[in-house]
Short mmCIF file of C-alpha atoms in Angstrom, two decimals:
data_model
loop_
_atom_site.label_atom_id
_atom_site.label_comp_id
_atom_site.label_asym_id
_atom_site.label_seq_id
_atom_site.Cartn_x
_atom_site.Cartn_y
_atom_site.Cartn_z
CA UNK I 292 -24.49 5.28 -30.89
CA UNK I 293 -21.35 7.38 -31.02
CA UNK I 294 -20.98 7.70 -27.59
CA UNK I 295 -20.97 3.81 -27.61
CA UNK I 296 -18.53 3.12 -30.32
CA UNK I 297 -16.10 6.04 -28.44
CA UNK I 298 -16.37 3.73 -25.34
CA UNK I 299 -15.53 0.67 -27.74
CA UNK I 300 -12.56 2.30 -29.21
CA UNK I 301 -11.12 3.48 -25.85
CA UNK I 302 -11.34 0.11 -23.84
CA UNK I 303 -9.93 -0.87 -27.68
CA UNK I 304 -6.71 1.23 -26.88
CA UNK I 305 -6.92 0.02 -23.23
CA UNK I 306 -7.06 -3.90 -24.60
CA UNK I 307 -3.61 -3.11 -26.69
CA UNK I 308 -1.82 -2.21 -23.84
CA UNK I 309 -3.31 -4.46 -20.93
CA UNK I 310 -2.34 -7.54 -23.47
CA UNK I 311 1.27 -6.89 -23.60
CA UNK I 312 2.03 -6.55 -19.69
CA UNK I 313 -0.76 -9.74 -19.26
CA UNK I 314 2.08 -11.95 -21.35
CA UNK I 315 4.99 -9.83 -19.90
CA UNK I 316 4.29 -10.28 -16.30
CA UNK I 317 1.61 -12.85 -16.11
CA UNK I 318 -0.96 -10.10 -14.04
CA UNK I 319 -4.30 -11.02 -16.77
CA UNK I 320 -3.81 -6.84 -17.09
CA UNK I 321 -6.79 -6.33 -14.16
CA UNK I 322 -4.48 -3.93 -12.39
CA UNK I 323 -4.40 -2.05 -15.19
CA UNK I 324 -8.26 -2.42 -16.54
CA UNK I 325 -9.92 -1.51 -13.28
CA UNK I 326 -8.85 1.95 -12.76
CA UNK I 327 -8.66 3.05 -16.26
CA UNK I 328 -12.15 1.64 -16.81
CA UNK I 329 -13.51 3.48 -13.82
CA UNK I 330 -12.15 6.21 -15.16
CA UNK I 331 -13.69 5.40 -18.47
CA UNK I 332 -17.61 4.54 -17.41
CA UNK I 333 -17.42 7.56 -15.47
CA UNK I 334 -16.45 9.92 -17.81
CA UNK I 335 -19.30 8.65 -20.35
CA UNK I 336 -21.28 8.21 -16.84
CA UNK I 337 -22.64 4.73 -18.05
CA UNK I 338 -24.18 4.27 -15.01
CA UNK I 339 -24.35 4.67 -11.56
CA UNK I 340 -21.72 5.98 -9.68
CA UNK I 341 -21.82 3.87 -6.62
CA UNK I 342 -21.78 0.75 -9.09
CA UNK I 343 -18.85 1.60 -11.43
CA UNK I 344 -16.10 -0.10 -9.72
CA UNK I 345 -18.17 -3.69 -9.96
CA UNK I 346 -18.69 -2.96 -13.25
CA UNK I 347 -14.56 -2.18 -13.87
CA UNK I 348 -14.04 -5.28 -11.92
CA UNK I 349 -16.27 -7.58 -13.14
CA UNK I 350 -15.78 -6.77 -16.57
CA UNK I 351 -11.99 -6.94 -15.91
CA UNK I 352 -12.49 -10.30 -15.06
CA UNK I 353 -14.31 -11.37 -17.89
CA UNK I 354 -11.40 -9.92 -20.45
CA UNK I 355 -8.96 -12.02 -18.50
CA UNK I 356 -10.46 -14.50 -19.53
CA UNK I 357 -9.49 -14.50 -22.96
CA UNK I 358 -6.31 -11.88 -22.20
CA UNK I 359 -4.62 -14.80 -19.76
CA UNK I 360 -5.79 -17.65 -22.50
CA UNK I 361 -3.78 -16.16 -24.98
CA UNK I 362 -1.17 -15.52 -22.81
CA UNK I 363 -0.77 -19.01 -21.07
CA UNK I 364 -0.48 -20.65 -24.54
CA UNK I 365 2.24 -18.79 -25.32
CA UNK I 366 3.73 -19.10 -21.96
CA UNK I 367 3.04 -23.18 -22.21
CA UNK I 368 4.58 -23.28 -25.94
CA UNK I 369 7.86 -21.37 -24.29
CA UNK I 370 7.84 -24.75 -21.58
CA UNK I 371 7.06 -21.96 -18.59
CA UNK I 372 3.52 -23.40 -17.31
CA UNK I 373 5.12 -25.90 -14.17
CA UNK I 374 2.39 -28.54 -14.93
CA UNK I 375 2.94 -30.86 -12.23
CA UNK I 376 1.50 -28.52 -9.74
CA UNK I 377 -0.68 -26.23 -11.93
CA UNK I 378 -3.86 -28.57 -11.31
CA UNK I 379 -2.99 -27.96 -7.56
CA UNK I 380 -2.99 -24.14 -7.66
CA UNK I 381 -5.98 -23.81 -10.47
CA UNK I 382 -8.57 -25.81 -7.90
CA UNK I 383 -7.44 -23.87 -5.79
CA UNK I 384 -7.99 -20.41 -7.40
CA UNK I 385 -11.53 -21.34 -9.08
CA UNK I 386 -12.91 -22.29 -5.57
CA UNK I 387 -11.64 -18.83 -3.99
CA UNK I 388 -12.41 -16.64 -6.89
CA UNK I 389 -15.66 -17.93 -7.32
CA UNK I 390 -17.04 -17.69 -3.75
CA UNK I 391 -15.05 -13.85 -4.08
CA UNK I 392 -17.36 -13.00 -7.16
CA UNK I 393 -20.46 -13.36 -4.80
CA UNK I 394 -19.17 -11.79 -1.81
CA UNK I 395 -17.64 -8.50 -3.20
CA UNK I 396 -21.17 -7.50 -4.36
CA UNK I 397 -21.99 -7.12 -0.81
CA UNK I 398 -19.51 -4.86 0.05
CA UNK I 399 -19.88 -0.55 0.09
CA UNK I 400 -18.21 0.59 -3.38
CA UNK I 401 -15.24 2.73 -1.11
CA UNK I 402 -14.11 -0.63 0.62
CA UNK I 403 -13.58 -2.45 -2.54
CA UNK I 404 -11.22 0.21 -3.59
CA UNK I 405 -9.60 0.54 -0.27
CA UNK I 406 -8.88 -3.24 -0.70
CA UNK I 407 -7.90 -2.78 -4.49
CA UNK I 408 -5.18 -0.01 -3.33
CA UNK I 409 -3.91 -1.33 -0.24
CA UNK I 410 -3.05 -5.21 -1.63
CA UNK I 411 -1.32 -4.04 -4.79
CA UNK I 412 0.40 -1.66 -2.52
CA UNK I 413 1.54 -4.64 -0.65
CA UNK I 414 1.97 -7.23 -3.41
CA UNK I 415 4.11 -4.09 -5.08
CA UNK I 416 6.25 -3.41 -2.24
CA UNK I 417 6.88 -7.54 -1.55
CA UNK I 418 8.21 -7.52 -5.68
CA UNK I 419 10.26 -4.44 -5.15
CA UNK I 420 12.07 -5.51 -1.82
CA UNK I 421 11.50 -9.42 -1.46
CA UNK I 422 14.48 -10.53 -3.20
CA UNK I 423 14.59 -13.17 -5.72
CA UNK I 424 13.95 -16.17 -5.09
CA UNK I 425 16.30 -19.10 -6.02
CA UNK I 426 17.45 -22.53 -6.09
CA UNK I 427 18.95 -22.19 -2.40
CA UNK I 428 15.88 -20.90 -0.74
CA UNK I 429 14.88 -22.66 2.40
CA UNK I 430 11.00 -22.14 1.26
CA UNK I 431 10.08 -25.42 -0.33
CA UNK I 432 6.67 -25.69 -1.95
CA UNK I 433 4.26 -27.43 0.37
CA UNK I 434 2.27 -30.30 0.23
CA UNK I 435 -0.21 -29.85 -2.99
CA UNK I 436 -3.13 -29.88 -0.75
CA UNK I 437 -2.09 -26.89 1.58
CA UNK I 438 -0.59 -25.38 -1.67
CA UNK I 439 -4.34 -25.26 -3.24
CA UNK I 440 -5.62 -23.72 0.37
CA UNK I 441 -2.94 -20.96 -0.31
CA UNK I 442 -3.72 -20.39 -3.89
CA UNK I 443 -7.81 -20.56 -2.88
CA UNK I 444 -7.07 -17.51 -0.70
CA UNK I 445 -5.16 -15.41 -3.21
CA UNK I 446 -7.79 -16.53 -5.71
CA UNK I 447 -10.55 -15.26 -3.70
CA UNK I 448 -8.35 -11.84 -3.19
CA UNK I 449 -7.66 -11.33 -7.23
CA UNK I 450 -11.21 -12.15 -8.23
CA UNK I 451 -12.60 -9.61 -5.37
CA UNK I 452 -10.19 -6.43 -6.87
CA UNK I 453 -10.66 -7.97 -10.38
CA UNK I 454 -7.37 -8.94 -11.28
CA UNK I 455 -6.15 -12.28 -13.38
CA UNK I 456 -4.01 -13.33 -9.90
CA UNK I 457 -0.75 -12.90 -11.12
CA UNK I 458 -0.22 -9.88 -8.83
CA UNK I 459 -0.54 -12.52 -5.65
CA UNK I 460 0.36 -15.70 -7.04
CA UNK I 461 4.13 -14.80 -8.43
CA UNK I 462 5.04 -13.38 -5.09
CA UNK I 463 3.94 -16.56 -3.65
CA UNK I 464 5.20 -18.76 -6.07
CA UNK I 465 8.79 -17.35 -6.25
CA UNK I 466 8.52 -17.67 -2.37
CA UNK I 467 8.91 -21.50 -2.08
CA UNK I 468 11.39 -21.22 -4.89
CA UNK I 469 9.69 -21.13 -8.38
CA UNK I 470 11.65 -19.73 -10.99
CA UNK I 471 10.27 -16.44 -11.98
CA UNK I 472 9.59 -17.33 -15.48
CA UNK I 473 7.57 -20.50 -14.60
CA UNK I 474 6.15 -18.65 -12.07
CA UNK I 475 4.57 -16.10 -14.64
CA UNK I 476 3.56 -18.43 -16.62
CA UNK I 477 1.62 -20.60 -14.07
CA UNK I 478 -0.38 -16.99 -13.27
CA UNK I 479 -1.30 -16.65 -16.72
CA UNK I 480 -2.82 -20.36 -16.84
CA UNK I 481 -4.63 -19.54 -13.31
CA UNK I 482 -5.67 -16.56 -14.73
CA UNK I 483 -8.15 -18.55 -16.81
CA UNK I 484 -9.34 -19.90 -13.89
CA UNK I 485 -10.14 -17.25 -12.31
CA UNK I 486 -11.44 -15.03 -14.39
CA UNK I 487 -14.00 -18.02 -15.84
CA UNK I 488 -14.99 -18.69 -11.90
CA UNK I 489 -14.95 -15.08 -10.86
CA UNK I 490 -16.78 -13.69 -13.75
CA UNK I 491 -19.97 -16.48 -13.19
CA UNK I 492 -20.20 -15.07 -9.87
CA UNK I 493 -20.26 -11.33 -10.84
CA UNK I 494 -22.69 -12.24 -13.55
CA UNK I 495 -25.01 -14.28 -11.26
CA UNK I 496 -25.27 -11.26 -8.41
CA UNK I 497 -25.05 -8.58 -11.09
CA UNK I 498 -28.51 -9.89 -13.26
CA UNK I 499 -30.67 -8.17 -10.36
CA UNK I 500 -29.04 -4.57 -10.85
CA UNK I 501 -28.50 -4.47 -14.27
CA UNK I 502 -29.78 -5.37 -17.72
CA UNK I 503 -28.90 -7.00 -20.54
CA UNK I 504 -30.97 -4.47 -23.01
CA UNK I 505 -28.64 -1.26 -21.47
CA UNK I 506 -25.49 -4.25 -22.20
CA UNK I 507 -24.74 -5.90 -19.19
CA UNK I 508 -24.64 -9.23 -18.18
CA UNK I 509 -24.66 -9.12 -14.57
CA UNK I 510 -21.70 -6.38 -13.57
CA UNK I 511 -20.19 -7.37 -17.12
CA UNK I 512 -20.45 -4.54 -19.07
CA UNK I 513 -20.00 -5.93 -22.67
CA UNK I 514 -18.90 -2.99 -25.13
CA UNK I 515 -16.38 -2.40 -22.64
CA UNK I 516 -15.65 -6.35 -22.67
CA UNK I 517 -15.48 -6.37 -26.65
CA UNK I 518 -13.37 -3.45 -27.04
CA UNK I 519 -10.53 -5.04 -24.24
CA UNK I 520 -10.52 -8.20 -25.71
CA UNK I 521 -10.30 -6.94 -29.92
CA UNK I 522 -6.48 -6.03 -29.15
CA UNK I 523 -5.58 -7.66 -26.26
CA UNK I 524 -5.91 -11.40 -27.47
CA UNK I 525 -2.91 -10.53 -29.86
CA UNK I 526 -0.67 -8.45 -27.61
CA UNK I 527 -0.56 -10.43 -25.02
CA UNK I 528 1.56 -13.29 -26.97
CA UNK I 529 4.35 -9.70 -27.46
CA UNK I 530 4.43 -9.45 -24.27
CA UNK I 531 5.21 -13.11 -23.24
CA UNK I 532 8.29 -13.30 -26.15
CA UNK I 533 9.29 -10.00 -23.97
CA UNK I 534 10.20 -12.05 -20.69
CA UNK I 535 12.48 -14.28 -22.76
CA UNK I 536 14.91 -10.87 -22.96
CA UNK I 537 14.39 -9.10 -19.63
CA UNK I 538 16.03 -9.76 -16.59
CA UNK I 539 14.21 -10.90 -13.63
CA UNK I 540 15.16 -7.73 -11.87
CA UNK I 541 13.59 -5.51 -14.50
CA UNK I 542 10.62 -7.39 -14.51
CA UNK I 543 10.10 -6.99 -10.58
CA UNK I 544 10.78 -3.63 -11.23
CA UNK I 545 8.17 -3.05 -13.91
CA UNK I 546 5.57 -5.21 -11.64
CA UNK I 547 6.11 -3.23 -8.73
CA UNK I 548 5.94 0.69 -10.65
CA UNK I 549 2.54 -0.91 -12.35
CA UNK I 550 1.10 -1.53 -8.84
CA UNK I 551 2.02 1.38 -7.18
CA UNK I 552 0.72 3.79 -9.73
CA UNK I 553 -2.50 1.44 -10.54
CA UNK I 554 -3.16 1.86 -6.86
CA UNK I 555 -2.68 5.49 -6.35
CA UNK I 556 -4.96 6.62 -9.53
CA UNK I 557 -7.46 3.89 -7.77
CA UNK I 558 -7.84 6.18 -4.88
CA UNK I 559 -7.61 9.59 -6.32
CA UNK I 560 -10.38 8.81 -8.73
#
């Protein structure tokens, strides 16, 4: 029982954290979650080795789910959610990050980490050198119907390395010429998405590995879940106020040191 309520209290302290960057840069806080979690059901070896990184990932997912809610009604409340073409982007995401949840369970545990490290290398590098985008940019957002085939792709990509999709869909969104700010706060509202979508698939392959009596539902492992989500629901809202006084040069800078780091303590763990 002690060993349980230590796991509680540290995914507690991880929650407090994850919340405020989820509202400050619109990421759900799954970049953060699934390496520190690894970390954390291997240390208390939970369970299998080989499965630890599903279970950091699919639990992720699930805490987004309420991490990204909180954050996308403060987001909507500060007018950043662009709803004309959120409905667009969210059918998109669901779609991708629900066939993702299914697919990733198939994969060797080593790939899925090679694929965590090497696209929030990417999606680090694009935020640190891409430039901002403005008002003058010759990207204009496409046609809502290839915009949801772009956003069911990074969907599919977030919900595979666990992450609320902000990491993917604010690079893409400040490509065709979303303000940054809106385009934070459209991630956090798609984060919803896919973390509900993602999480059902996770759950669904996960029942046949794992049971509910050791606390799992499907790759979800939920003391780990409870302990994220106690804090997290009322950080996030801090760190949403936060982009309100931060330059969108410090953000990208804070977006791109998360990733890079995130990535790195993926691999060496």
């Amino acid at each position: 029982m002690s060993e349980l309520v230590s796991i509680v209290v540290a995914c507690a302290l991880l929650g407090s954290g994850v919340g405020f960057l989820a509202g400050l840069l619109g990421i759900g806080g799954g970049l953060v979650i699934v390496p520190i979690l690894s970390c954390i059901l291997l240390y208390w070896q939970v369970l299998p080795t080989e499965q630890v990184v599903l279970v950091a990932i699919a639990t992720s997912l699930a805490s987004i789910l309420f991490t990204s809610t909180s954050s996308a009604i403060a987001h909507h409340k500060n007018g950043n959610v662009p709803w004309d073409i959120a409905p667009w982007i969210m059918s998109g995401v669901a779609l991708g990050a629900l066939l993702s949840g299914f697919m990733a369970a198939l994969l060797p545990e080593q790939i899925v980490r090679w694929v965590f490290a090497v696209s929030v290398v990417l999606i680090g590098l694009k935020m640190l050198f891409g430039g901002n985008a403005d008002s003058s940019s010759s990207h204009r957002i496409p046609n809502k119907w290839l915009l949801s085939v772009y956003t069911m792709l990074t969907g599919g990509l977030s919900a595979m390395i666990g992450i609320g999709g902000g990491a993917v869909l604010v690079p893409l969104l400040t490509f065709f010429s979303i303000d940054m700010k809106k385009a934070i706060g459209c991630a956090s509202a798609c984060g919803i998405v896919i973390a509900l979508f993602g999480s059902l698939g996770y759950i669904s392959t996960g029942s046949t590995y794992l049971s509910l009596n050791d606390g799992f539902a499907g790759f979800v492992y939920i003391p780990a879940l409870i302990g994220i989500i106690c804090t997290s629901w009322f950080t996030a809202p801090l760190g949403a106020r936060a982009t309100h006084y931060l330059p969108v040069k410090t953000i990208k800078k804070i977006f791109s040191l998360l990733l890079f780091v995130m990535a790195a303590n993926m691999l060496i763990n």
